[in-house]
Short mmCIF file of C-alpha atoms and ligand atoms in Angstrom, two decimals:
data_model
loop_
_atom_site.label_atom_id
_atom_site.label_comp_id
_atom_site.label_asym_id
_atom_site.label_seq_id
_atom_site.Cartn_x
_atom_site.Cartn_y
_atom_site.Cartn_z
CA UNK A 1 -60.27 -104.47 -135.50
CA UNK A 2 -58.75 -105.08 -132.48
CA UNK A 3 -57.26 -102.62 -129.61
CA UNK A 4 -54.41 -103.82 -128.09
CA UNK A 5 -53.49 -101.88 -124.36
CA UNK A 6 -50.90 -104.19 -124.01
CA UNK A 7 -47.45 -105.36 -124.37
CA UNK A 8 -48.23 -108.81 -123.97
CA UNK A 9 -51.45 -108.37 -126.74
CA UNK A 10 -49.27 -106.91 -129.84
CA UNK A 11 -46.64 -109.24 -128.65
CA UNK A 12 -49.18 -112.83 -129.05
CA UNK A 13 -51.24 -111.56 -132.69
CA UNK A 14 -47.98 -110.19 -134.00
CA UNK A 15 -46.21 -113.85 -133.34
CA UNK A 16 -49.11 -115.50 -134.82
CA UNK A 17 -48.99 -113.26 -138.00
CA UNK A 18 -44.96 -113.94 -138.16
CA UNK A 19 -45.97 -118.05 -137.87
CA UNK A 20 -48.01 -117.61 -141.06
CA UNK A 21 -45.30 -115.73 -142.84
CA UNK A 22 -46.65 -112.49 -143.06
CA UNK A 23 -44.96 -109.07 -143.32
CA UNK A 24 -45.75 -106.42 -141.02
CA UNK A 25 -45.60 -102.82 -141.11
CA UNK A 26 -46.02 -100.00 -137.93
CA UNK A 27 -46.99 -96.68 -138.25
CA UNK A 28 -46.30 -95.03 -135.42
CA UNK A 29 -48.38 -92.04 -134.50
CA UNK A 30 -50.05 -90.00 -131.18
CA UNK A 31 -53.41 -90.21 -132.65
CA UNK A 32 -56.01 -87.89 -133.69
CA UNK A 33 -55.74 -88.97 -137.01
CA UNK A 34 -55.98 -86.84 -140.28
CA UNK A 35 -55.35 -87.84 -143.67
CA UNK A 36 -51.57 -87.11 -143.43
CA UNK A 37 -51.47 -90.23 -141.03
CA UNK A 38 -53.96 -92.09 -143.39
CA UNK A 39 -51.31 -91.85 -146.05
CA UNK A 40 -49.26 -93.66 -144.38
CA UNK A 41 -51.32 -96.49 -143.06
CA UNK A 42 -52.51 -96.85 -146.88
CA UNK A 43 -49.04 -96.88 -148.05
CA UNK A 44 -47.86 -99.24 -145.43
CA UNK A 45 -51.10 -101.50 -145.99
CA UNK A 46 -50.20 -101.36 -149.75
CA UNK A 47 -46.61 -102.64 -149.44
CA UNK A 48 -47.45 -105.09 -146.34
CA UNK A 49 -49.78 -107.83 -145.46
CA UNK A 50 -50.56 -106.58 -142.08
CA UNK A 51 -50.47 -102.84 -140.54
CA UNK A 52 -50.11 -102.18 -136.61
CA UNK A 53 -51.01 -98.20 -136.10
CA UNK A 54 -49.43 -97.53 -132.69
CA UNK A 55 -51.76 -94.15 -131.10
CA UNK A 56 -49.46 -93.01 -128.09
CA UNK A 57 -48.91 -89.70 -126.79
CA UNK A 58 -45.82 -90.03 -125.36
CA UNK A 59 -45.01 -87.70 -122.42
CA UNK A 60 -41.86 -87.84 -122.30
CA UNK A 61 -41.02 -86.24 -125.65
CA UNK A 62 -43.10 -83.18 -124.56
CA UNK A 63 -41.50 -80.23 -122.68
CA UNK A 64 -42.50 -78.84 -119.56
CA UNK A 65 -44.28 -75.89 -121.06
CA UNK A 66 -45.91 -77.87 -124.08
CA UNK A 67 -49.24 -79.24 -124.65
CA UNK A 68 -49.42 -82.47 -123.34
CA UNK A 69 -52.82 -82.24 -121.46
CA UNK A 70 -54.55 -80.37 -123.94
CA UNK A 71 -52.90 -82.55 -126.86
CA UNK A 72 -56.43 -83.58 -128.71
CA UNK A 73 -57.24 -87.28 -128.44
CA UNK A 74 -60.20 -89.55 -129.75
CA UNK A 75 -59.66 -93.12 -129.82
CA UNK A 76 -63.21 -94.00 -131.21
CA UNK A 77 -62.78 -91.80 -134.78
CA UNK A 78 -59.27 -93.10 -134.88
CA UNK A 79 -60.35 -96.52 -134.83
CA UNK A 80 -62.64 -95.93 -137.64
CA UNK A 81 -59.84 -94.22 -139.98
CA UNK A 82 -57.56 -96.81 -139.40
CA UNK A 83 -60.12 -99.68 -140.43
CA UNK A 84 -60.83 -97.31 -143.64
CA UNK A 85 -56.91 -97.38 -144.59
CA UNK A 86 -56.51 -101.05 -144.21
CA UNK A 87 -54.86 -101.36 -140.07
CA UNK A 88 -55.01 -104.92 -138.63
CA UNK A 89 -54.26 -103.84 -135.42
CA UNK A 90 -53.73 -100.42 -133.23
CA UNK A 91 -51.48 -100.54 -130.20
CA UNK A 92 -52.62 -97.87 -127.78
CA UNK A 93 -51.02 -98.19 -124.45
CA UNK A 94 -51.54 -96.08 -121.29
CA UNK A 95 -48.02 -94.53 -120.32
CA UNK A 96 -48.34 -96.89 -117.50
CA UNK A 97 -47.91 -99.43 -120.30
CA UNK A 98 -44.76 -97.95 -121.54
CA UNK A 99 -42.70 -96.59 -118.94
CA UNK A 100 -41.41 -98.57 -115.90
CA UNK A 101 -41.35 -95.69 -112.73
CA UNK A 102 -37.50 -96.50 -112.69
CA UNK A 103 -36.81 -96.59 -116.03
CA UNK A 104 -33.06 -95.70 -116.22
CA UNK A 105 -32.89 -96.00 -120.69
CA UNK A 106 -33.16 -94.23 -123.00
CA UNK A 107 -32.10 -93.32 -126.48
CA UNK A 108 -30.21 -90.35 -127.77
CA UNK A 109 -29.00 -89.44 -131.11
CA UNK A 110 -26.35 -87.01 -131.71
CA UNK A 111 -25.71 -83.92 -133.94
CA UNK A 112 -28.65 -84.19 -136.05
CA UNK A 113 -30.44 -83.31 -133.23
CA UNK A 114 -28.68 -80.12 -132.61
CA UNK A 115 -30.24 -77.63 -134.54
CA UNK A 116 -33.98 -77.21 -135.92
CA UNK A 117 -36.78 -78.76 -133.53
CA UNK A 118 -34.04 -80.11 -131.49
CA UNK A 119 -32.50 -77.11 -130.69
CA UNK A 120 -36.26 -75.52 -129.43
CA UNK A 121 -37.65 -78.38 -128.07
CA UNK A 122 -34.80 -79.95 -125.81
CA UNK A 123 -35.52 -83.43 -124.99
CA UNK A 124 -37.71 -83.79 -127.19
CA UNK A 125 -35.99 -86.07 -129.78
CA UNK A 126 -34.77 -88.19 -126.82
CA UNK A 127 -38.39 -88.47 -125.85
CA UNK A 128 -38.73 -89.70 -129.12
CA UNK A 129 -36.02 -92.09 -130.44
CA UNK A 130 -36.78 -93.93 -126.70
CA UNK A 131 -40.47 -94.23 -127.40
CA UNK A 132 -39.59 -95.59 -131.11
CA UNK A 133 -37.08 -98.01 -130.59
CA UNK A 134 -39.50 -99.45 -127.55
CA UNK A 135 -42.41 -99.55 -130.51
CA UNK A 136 -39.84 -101.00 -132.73
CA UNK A 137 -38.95 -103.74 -129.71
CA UNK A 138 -42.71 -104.38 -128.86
CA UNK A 139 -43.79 -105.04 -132.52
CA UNK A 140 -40.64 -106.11 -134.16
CA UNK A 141 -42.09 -104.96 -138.34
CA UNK A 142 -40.16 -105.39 -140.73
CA UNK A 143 -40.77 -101.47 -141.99
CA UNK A 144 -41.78 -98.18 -140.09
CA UNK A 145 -43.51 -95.56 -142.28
CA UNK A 146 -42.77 -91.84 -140.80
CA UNK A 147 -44.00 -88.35 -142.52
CA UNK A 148 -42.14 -85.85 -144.21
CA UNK A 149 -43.50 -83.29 -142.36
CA UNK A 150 -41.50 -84.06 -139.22
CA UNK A 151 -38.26 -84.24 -141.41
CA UNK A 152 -35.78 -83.77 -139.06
CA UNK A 153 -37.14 -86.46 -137.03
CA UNK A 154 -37.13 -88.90 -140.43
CA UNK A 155 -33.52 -88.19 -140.33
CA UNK A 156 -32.72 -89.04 -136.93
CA UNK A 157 -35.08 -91.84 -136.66
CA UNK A 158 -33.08 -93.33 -139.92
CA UNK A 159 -29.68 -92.50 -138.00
CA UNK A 160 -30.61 -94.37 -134.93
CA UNK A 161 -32.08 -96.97 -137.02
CA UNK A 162 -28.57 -97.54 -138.88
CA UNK A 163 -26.40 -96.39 -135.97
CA UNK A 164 -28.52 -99.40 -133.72
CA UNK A 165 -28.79 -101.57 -136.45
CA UNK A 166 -32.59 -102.20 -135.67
CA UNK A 167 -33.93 -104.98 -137.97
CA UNK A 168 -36.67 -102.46 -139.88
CA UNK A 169 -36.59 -100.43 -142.96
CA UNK A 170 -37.98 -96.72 -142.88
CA UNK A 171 -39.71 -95.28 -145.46
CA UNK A 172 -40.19 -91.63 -145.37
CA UNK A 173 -43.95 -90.40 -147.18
CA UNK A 174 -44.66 -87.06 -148.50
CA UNK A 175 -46.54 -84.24 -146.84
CA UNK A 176 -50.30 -84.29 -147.23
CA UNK A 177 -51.84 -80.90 -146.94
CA UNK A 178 -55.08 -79.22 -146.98
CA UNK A 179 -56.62 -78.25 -150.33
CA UNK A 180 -55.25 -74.32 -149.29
CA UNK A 181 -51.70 -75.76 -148.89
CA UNK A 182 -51.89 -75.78 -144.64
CA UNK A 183 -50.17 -79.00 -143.83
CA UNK A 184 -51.71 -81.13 -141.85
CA UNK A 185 -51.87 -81.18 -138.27
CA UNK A 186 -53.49 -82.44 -135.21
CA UNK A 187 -52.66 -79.22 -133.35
CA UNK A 188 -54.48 -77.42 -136.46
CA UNK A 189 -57.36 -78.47 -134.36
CA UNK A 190 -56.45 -75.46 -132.01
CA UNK A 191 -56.48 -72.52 -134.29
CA UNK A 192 -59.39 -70.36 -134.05
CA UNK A 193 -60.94 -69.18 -137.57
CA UNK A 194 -58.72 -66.03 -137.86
CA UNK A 195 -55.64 -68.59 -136.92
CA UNK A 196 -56.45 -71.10 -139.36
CA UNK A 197 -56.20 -68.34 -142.38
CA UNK A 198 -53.40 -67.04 -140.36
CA UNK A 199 -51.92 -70.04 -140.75
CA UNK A 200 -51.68 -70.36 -144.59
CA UNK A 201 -48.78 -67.92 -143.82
CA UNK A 202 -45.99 -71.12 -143.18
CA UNK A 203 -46.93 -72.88 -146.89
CA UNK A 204 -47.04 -69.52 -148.82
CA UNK A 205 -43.55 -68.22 -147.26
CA UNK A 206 -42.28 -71.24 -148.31
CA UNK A 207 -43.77 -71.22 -151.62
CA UNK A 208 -41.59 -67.78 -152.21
CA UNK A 209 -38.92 -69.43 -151.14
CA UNK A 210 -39.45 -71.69 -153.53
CA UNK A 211 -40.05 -69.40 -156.53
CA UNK A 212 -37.09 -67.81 -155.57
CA UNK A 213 -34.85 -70.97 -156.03
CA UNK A 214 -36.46 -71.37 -159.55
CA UNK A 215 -34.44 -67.96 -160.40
CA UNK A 216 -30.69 -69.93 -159.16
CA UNK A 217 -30.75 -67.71 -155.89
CA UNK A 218 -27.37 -69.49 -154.32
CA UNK A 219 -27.47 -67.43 -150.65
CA UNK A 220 -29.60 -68.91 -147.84
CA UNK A 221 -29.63 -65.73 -146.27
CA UNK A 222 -31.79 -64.62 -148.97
CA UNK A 223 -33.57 -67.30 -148.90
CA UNK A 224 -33.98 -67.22 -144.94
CA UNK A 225 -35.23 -63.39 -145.45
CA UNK A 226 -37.65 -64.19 -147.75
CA UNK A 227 -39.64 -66.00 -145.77
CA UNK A 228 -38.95 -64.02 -142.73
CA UNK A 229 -40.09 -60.96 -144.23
CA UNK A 230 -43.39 -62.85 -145.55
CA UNK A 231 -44.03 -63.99 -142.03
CA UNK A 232 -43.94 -61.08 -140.18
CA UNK A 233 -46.10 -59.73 -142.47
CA UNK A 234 -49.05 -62.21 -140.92
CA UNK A 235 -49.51 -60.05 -137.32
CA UNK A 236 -50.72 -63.79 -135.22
CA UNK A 237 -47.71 -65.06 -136.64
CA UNK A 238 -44.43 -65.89 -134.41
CA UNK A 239 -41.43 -67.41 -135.84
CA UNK A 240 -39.44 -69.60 -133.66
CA UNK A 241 -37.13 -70.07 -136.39
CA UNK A 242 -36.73 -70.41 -140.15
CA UNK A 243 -33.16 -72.68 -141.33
CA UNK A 244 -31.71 -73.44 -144.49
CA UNK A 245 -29.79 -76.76 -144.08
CA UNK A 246 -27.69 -79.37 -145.75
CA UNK A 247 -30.42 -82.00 -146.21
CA UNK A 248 -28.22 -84.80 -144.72
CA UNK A 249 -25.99 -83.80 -141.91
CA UNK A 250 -29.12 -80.95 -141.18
CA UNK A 251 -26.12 -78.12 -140.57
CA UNK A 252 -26.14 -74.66 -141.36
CA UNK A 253 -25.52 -73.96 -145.13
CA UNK A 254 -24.82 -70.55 -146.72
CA UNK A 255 -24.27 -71.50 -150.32
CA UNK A 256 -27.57 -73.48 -151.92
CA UNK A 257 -25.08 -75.95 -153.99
CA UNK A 258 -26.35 -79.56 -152.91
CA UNK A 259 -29.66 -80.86 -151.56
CA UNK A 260 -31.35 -78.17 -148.77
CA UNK A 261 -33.82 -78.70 -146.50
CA UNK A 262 -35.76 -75.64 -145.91
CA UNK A 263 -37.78 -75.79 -142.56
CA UNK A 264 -39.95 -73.78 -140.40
CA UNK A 265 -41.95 -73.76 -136.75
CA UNK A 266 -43.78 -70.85 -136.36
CA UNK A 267 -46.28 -69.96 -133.45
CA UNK A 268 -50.13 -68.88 -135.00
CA UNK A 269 -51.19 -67.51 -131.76
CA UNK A 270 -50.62 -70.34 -129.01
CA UNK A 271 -49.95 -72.95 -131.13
CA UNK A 272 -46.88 -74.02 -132.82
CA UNK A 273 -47.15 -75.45 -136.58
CA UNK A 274 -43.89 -76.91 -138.39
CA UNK A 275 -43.32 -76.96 -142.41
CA UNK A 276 -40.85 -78.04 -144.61
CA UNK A 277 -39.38 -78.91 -148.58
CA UNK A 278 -36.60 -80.28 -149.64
CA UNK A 279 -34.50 -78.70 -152.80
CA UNK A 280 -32.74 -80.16 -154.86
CA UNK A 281 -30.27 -78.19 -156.51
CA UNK A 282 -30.04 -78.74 -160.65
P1 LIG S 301 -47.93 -87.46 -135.08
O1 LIG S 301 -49.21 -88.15 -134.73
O2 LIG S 301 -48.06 -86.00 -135.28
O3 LIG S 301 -46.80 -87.87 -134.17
O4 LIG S 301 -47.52 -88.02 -136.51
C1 LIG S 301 -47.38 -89.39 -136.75
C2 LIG S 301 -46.73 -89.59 -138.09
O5 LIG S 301 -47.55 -89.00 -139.10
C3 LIG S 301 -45.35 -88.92 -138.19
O6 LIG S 301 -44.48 -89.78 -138.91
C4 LIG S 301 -45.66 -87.66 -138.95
O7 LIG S 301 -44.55 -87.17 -139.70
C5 LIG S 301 -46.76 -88.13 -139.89
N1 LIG S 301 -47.55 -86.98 -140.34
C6 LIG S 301 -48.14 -86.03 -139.58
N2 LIG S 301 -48.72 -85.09 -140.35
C7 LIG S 301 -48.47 -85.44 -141.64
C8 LIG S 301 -48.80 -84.87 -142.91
N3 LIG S 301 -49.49 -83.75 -143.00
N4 LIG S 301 -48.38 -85.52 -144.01
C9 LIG S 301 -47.67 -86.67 -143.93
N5 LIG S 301 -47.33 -87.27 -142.76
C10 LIG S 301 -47.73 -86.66 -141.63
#
């Protein structure tokens, strides 16, 4: 399978593939691959006749203070994971590649960026509805496949999709986690051993969270205790913050009477691990 470093390259095989009629998918990731982005290259290989796995780590949609150099990379494994999922092509540009040195653009969604990861991380979602609506320019499929996991960037990415009208359907794929429930992460490369079980901390609290939704609990300040009081129970454990939100417009709920996304970041030492459900209310 091929490595394209260049515009120009996904460009030329993509308009041969679109000559001979077929449909193309993009999965758009910043490498290091795990099974959580194997998921979605299967999925996207099972609904489309050819798969382009973009591997960029984009700088701009990393803060000052984040982990941009350290961010783990390895091109060579990658390669072979995406062959073993069914890719046809990966896309991974230097930033060289990407960004012009006066670049003036870029893209900025509204309000659904306010709170959650947007809220912590400022800049960040502009960092990344620029770099995806360039991906979605350079390799013009005709879906996007994005992870449940980030869900607050599955909603704004479906926003500016709609609000843009870009020419691409996204489908949103469920969380794959490790066999103890830790979602999966590149940055769970970081954590140390005592981390890693540290770590389990962000599925369990939300699994009480959970169990206490099965008993009708309406108040998501109950809910938002729970799992507060569960974290700081772990001592390596940080919270940055814990929301209950409307699952659609992502604002601040306090009854639990529609759809709720429940979502976490919390800091396991050094490194900062997100999780998330959705509820759905009987
Ligand atoms: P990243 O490389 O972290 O930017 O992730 C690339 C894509 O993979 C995003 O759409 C993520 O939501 C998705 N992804 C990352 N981890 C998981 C996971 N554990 N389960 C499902 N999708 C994931």
């Amino acid at each position: 399978m091929n490595i394209a470093k260049t515009i120009e390259e996904v460009r030329s095989q993509v308009n041969s593939w679109k000559k001979e009629g077929y449909s193309i998918a993009l999965v758009p990731t910043m490498g290091y691959l795990h099974e959580g982005h194997v998921s979605l290259i299967k999925r996207a290989a099972n609904e489309n006749q050819k798969v382009v796995v973009s591997i960029f780590v984009n700088p701009i949609q990393f803060g000052p203070s984040e982990d941009l150099a350290s961010y783990p990379r390895d091109l060579d494994r990658d390669k072979i994971l995406c062959e073993g999922a069914g890719a046809n092509l990966i896309f991974a540009p230097e930033a060289s590649e990407m960004y012009y040195v006066d670049a003036q653009t870029n893209v900025s969604v509204n309000g659904l960026t306010n709170g959650l990861c947007g809220a912590k991380r400022p800049g960040h979602f502009n960092g990344v509805c620029t770099v995806v609506s360039k991906l979605f320019n350079i390799v013009c499929a005709d879906k996007a496949y994005f992870g449940e996991k980030d869900a607050q960037q599955l909603a704004v990415i479906k926003r500016m999709v709609r609000d843009l009208n870009f020419p691409i359907e996204i489908i949103g794929c469920p969380i794959v986690r490790e066999a103890d429930g830790l979602a999966k992460s590149s940055r769970n490369n970081y954590l140390s051993t005592d981390e890693r079980t540290a770590a389990l901390i962000l599925n369990k609290s939300l699994n009480s969270a959970k169990e206490l939704l099965l008993t009708h609990e309406k108040s998501a300040e109950n809910l938002t205790e729970t799992i507060k009081k569960q974290i700081q129970s772990e001592v390596l454990a940080k919270i940055d913050y814990i929301e209950v939100v409307d699952a659609l417009s992502l604002t601040a709920i306090d009854l639990i009477d529609k759809p709720v996304l429940v979502a976490i970041a919390v800091y396991i030492g050094k490194t900062r691990l997100i999780d998330n459900f959705i509820w759905q209310s009987k």
